[in-house]
Short mmCIF file of C-alpha atoms in Angstrom, two decimals:
data_model
loop_
_atom_site.label_atom_id
_atom_site.label_comp_id
_atom_site.label_asym_id
_atom_site.label_seq_id
_atom_site.Cartn_x
_atom_site.Cartn_y
_atom_site.Cartn_z
CA UNK A 156 67.02 -6.33 98.94
CA UNK A 157 69.34 -6.45 95.94
CA UNK A 158 72.26 -7.72 98.04
CA UNK A 159 70.05 -10.46 99.44
CA UNK A 160 69.13 -11.57 95.89
CA UNK A 161 72.78 -11.56 94.83
CA UNK A 162 73.69 -13.71 97.85
CA UNK A 163 70.91 -16.16 97.00
CA UNK A 164 72.08 -16.41 93.37
CA UNK A 165 75.66 -17.03 94.51
CA UNK A 166 74.51 -19.69 97.02
CA UNK A 167 72.52 -21.50 94.31
CA UNK A 168 75.50 -21.40 91.91
CA UNK A 169 77.84 -22.72 94.62
CA UNK A 170 75.45 -25.56 95.50
CA UNK A 171 75.09 -26.51 91.82
CA UNK A 172 78.88 -26.57 91.39
CA UNK A 173 79.25 -28.77 94.50
CA UNK A 174 76.68 -31.24 93.18
CA UNK A 175 78.42 -31.34 89.80
CA UNK A 176 81.77 -32.11 91.44
CA UNK A 177 80.21 -34.77 93.68
CA UNK A 178 78.72 -36.43 90.60
CA UNK A 179 82.19 -36.59 89.04
CA UNK A 180 83.74 -38.17 92.14
CA UNK A 181 82.53 -41.68 91.49
CA UNK A 182 84.57 -44.83 91.80
CA UNK A 183 86.34 -46.62 88.99
CA UNK A 184 84.43 -48.13 86.06
CA UNK A 185 84.81 -51.90 86.07
CA UNK A 186 83.86 -54.17 83.21
CA UNK A 187 84.68 -57.70 82.13
CA UNK A 188 84.29 -60.11 79.25
CA UNK A 189 84.32 -63.91 79.23
CA UNK A 190 84.70 -66.48 76.48
CA UNK A 191 81.39 -68.12 75.60
CA UNK A 192 80.73 -71.71 76.71
CA UNK A 193 83.64 -71.80 79.17
CA UNK A 194 83.26 -73.92 82.30
CA UNK A 195 85.29 -71.91 84.79
CA UNK A 196 84.71 -74.43 87.59
CA UNK A 197 86.61 -77.09 85.56
CA UNK A 198 89.88 -75.24 86.19
CA UNK A 199 91.64 -76.03 89.47
CA UNK A 200 95.06 -74.35 89.46
CA UNK A 201 96.58 -71.03 88.44
CA UNK A 202 99.94 -69.39 87.98
CA UNK A 203 101.28 -66.19 86.46
CA UNK A 204 102.83 -65.47 83.09
CA UNK A 205 106.61 -65.70 83.19
CA UNK A 206 106.89 -61.98 82.39
CA UNK A 207 103.73 -60.05 83.33
CA UNK A 208 103.07 -56.86 81.37
CA UNK A 209 104.08 -54.72 84.37
CA UNK A 210 107.67 -56.00 84.04
CA UNK A 211 108.46 -54.11 80.83
CA UNK A 212 111.88 -53.07 82.10
CA UNK A 213 113.10 -56.68 82.25
CA UNK A 214 112.95 -57.12 86.03
CA UNK A 215 110.21 -57.78 88.60
CA UNK A 216 108.83 -54.53 90.00
CA UNK A 217 107.17 -53.87 93.34
CA UNK A 218 103.95 -53.18 91.44
CA UNK A 219 104.15 -56.69 89.97
CA UNK A 220 104.50 -58.21 93.44
CA UNK A 221 101.54 -56.17 94.74
CA UNK A 222 99.42 -57.43 91.83
CA UNK A 223 100.51 -61.04 92.36
CA UNK A 224 99.65 -60.87 96.07
CA UNK A 225 96.22 -59.34 95.44
CA UNK A 226 95.33 -61.66 92.54
CA UNK A 227 96.54 -64.74 94.46
CA UNK A 228 94.25 -63.79 97.36
CA UNK A 229 91.25 -63.43 95.02
CA UNK A 230 91.93 -66.64 93.09
CA UNK A 231 92.43 -68.61 96.32
CA UNK A 232 89.14 -67.20 97.65
CA UNK A 233 87.48 -68.48 94.46
CA UNK A 234 88.76 -72.00 95.18
CA UNK A 235 91.77 -72.15 92.86
CA UNK A 236 95.15 -73.39 94.05
CA UNK A 237 98.47 -71.83 93.10
CA UNK A 238 100.74 -74.16 91.10
CA UNK A 239 104.16 -73.05 89.92
CA UNK A 240 104.24 -75.65 87.11
CA UNK A 241 101.54 -76.99 84.77
CA UNK A 242 98.77 -74.68 86.02
CA UNK A 243 95.38 -74.81 84.31
CA UNK A 244 95.20 -71.01 84.15
CA UNK A 245 97.85 -68.38 83.50
CA UNK A 246 97.27 -64.82 84.63
CA UNK A 247 98.68 -61.69 83.06
CA UNK A 248 98.05 -58.13 84.24
CA UNK A 249 98.92 -54.60 83.29
CA UNK A 250 98.53 -51.14 84.73
CA UNK A 251 98.82 -47.80 83.05
CA UNK A 252 98.82 -44.37 84.66
CA UNK A 253 98.62 -41.23 82.58
CA UNK A 254 98.23 -37.54 83.31
CA UNK A 255 95.09 -36.06 81.83
CA UNK A 256 93.97 -32.48 81.51
CA UNK A 257 90.43 -31.12 81.64
CA UNK A 258 89.48 -27.57 80.80
CA UNK A 259 86.30 -26.63 82.63
CA UNK A 260 84.28 -23.53 81.98
CA UNK A 261 81.92 -22.21 84.63
CA UNK A 262 79.51 -19.39 83.79
CA UNK A 263 79.48 -16.50 86.23
CA UNK A 264 77.76 -13.16 86.57
CA UNK A 265 78.99 -9.98 88.18
CA UNK A 266 76.98 -6.90 88.97
CA UNK A 267 78.52 -3.52 88.24
CA UNK A 268 78.00 -0.60 90.57
CA UNK A 269 79.29 1.94 88.10
CA UNK A 270 82.66 2.55 86.52
CA UNK A 271 83.59 5.20 89.01
CA UNK A 272 81.42 4.00 91.91
CA UNK A 273 78.75 6.65 91.27
CA UNK A 274 75.99 4.15 92.11
CA UNK A 275 77.58 3.76 95.55
CA UNK A 276 75.96 0.37 96.19
CA UNK A 277 72.45 1.83 96.10
CA UNK A 278 71.54 -0.12 92.99
CA UNK A 279 73.30 -2.42 90.55
CA UNK A 280 73.65 -2.10 86.84
CA UNK A 281 72.99 -4.90 84.40
CA UNK A 282 74.87 -8.12 85.15
CA UNK A 283 77.94 -8.91 83.10
CA UNK A 284 78.07 -12.57 82.10
CA UNK A 285 81.50 -14.13 81.83
CA UNK A 286 83.05 -17.56 82.10
CA UNK A 287 85.67 -18.73 84.55
CA UNK A 288 88.08 -21.19 82.92
CA UNK A 289 89.96 -23.73 85.05
CA UNK A 290 92.57 -26.19 83.84
CA UNK A 291 92.66 -29.35 85.96
CA UNK A 292 95.38 -31.99 85.73
CA UNK A 293 94.86 -35.41 87.29
CA UNK A 294 96.11 -38.98 87.19
CA UNK A 295 93.99 -41.54 85.38
CA UNK A 296 94.67 -45.25 85.78
CA UNK A 297 93.71 -48.40 83.90
CA UNK A 298 94.18 -51.96 85.17
CA UNK A 299 93.73 -55.06 82.98
CA UNK A 300 93.71 -58.63 84.28
CA UNK A 301 93.75 -61.49 81.74
CA UNK A 302 92.97 -65.11 82.63
CA UNK A 303 94.29 -67.51 79.99
CA UNK A 304 93.59 -71.22 79.42
CA UNK A 305 97.18 -72.48 79.65
CA UNK A 306 96.58 -75.59 77.53
CA UNK A 307 94.80 -73.82 74.69
CA UNK A 308 96.75 -70.54 75.08
CA UNK A 309 93.45 -68.70 74.78
CA UNK A 310 92.12 -65.74 76.73
CA UNK A 311 88.98 -66.84 78.61
CA UNK A 312 88.33 -63.82 80.86
CA UNK A 313 89.37 -60.18 81.00
CA UNK A 314 88.64 -57.69 83.75
CA UNK A 315 89.26 -53.96 83.33
CA UNK A 316 89.09 -51.05 85.75
CA UNK A 317 89.41 -47.40 84.74
CA UNK A 318 89.27 -44.35 86.95
CA UNK A 319 90.82 -41.24 88.41
CA UNK A 320 93.55 -41.89 90.96
CA UNK A 321 93.38 -40.13 94.30
CA UNK A 322 96.49 -38.89 96.11
CA UNK A 323 96.03 -41.71 98.65
CA UNK A 324 96.20 -44.24 95.78
CA UNK A 325 99.55 -42.86 94.69
CA UNK A 326 100.85 -42.67 98.28
CA UNK A 327 99.86 -46.29 99.09
CA UNK A 328 99.96 -48.31 95.85
CA UNK A 329 99.78 -51.72 97.57
CA UNK A 330 96.41 -50.89 99.17
CA UNK A 331 95.12 -49.26 95.99
CA UNK A 332 96.08 -52.31 93.89
CA UNK A 333 94.44 -54.66 96.39
CA UNK A 334 91.20 -52.67 96.27
CA UNK A 335 91.03 -52.41 92.48
CA UNK A 336 91.83 -56.13 92.03
CA UNK A 337 89.03 -56.93 94.49
CA UNK A 338 86.60 -54.78 92.49
CA UNK A 339 87.59 -56.45 89.22
CA UNK A 340 87.22 -59.96 90.63
CA UNK A 341 83.69 -59.14 91.79
CA UNK A 342 82.81 -59.71 88.12
CA UNK A 343 84.62 -63.06 87.78
CA UNK A 344 82.17 -65.65 86.40
CA UNK A 345 82.26 -68.12 89.33
CA UNK A 346 81.96 -65.28 91.86
CA UNK A 347 78.93 -63.89 90.04
CA UNK A 348 77.36 -67.36 89.91
CA UNK A 349 77.70 -67.84 93.70
CA UNK A 350 76.36 -64.39 94.60
CA UNK A 351 73.23 -64.46 92.43
CA UNK A 352 69.97 -65.56 94.16
#
């Protein structure tokens, strides 16, 4: 009877831990901000800043090209045309990946059957409550996309995504960048206007 109760307690604790971990495994947080009284449909063309923020080393990186491809696809889908010179909008973008550490404490209980085994599994003593401590390291990424009125040199829209990076994101950055850019542009003002009832 006692072993059955211990198994039930352990099953409940395991299920609670699984639900807690599933709740933490959500997608990235995406938010955006737009300049008030801006008519986004008045803009027709776009281009990129001469030196996007991802080119800090002084040369164009593969990450920069992945971002340009993904952003160009989204802007074209919104009806804008790419123009190398004299574009209405200039786009800048940045990504940052950092290693974070979480220390998680999980309460646990063990049942003692006697210091020298004299209880022989017939009955348990009082439970001893302890905590298991785990240190978890993970990659956390942030992506910013700025849309600037080229004539006024004024930021008119910013989209931001923040979230934990999976191993597949690090193994296939082109796909990961495409997906996160797509999520960010779901909040672009003209996209939101066309999807609302």
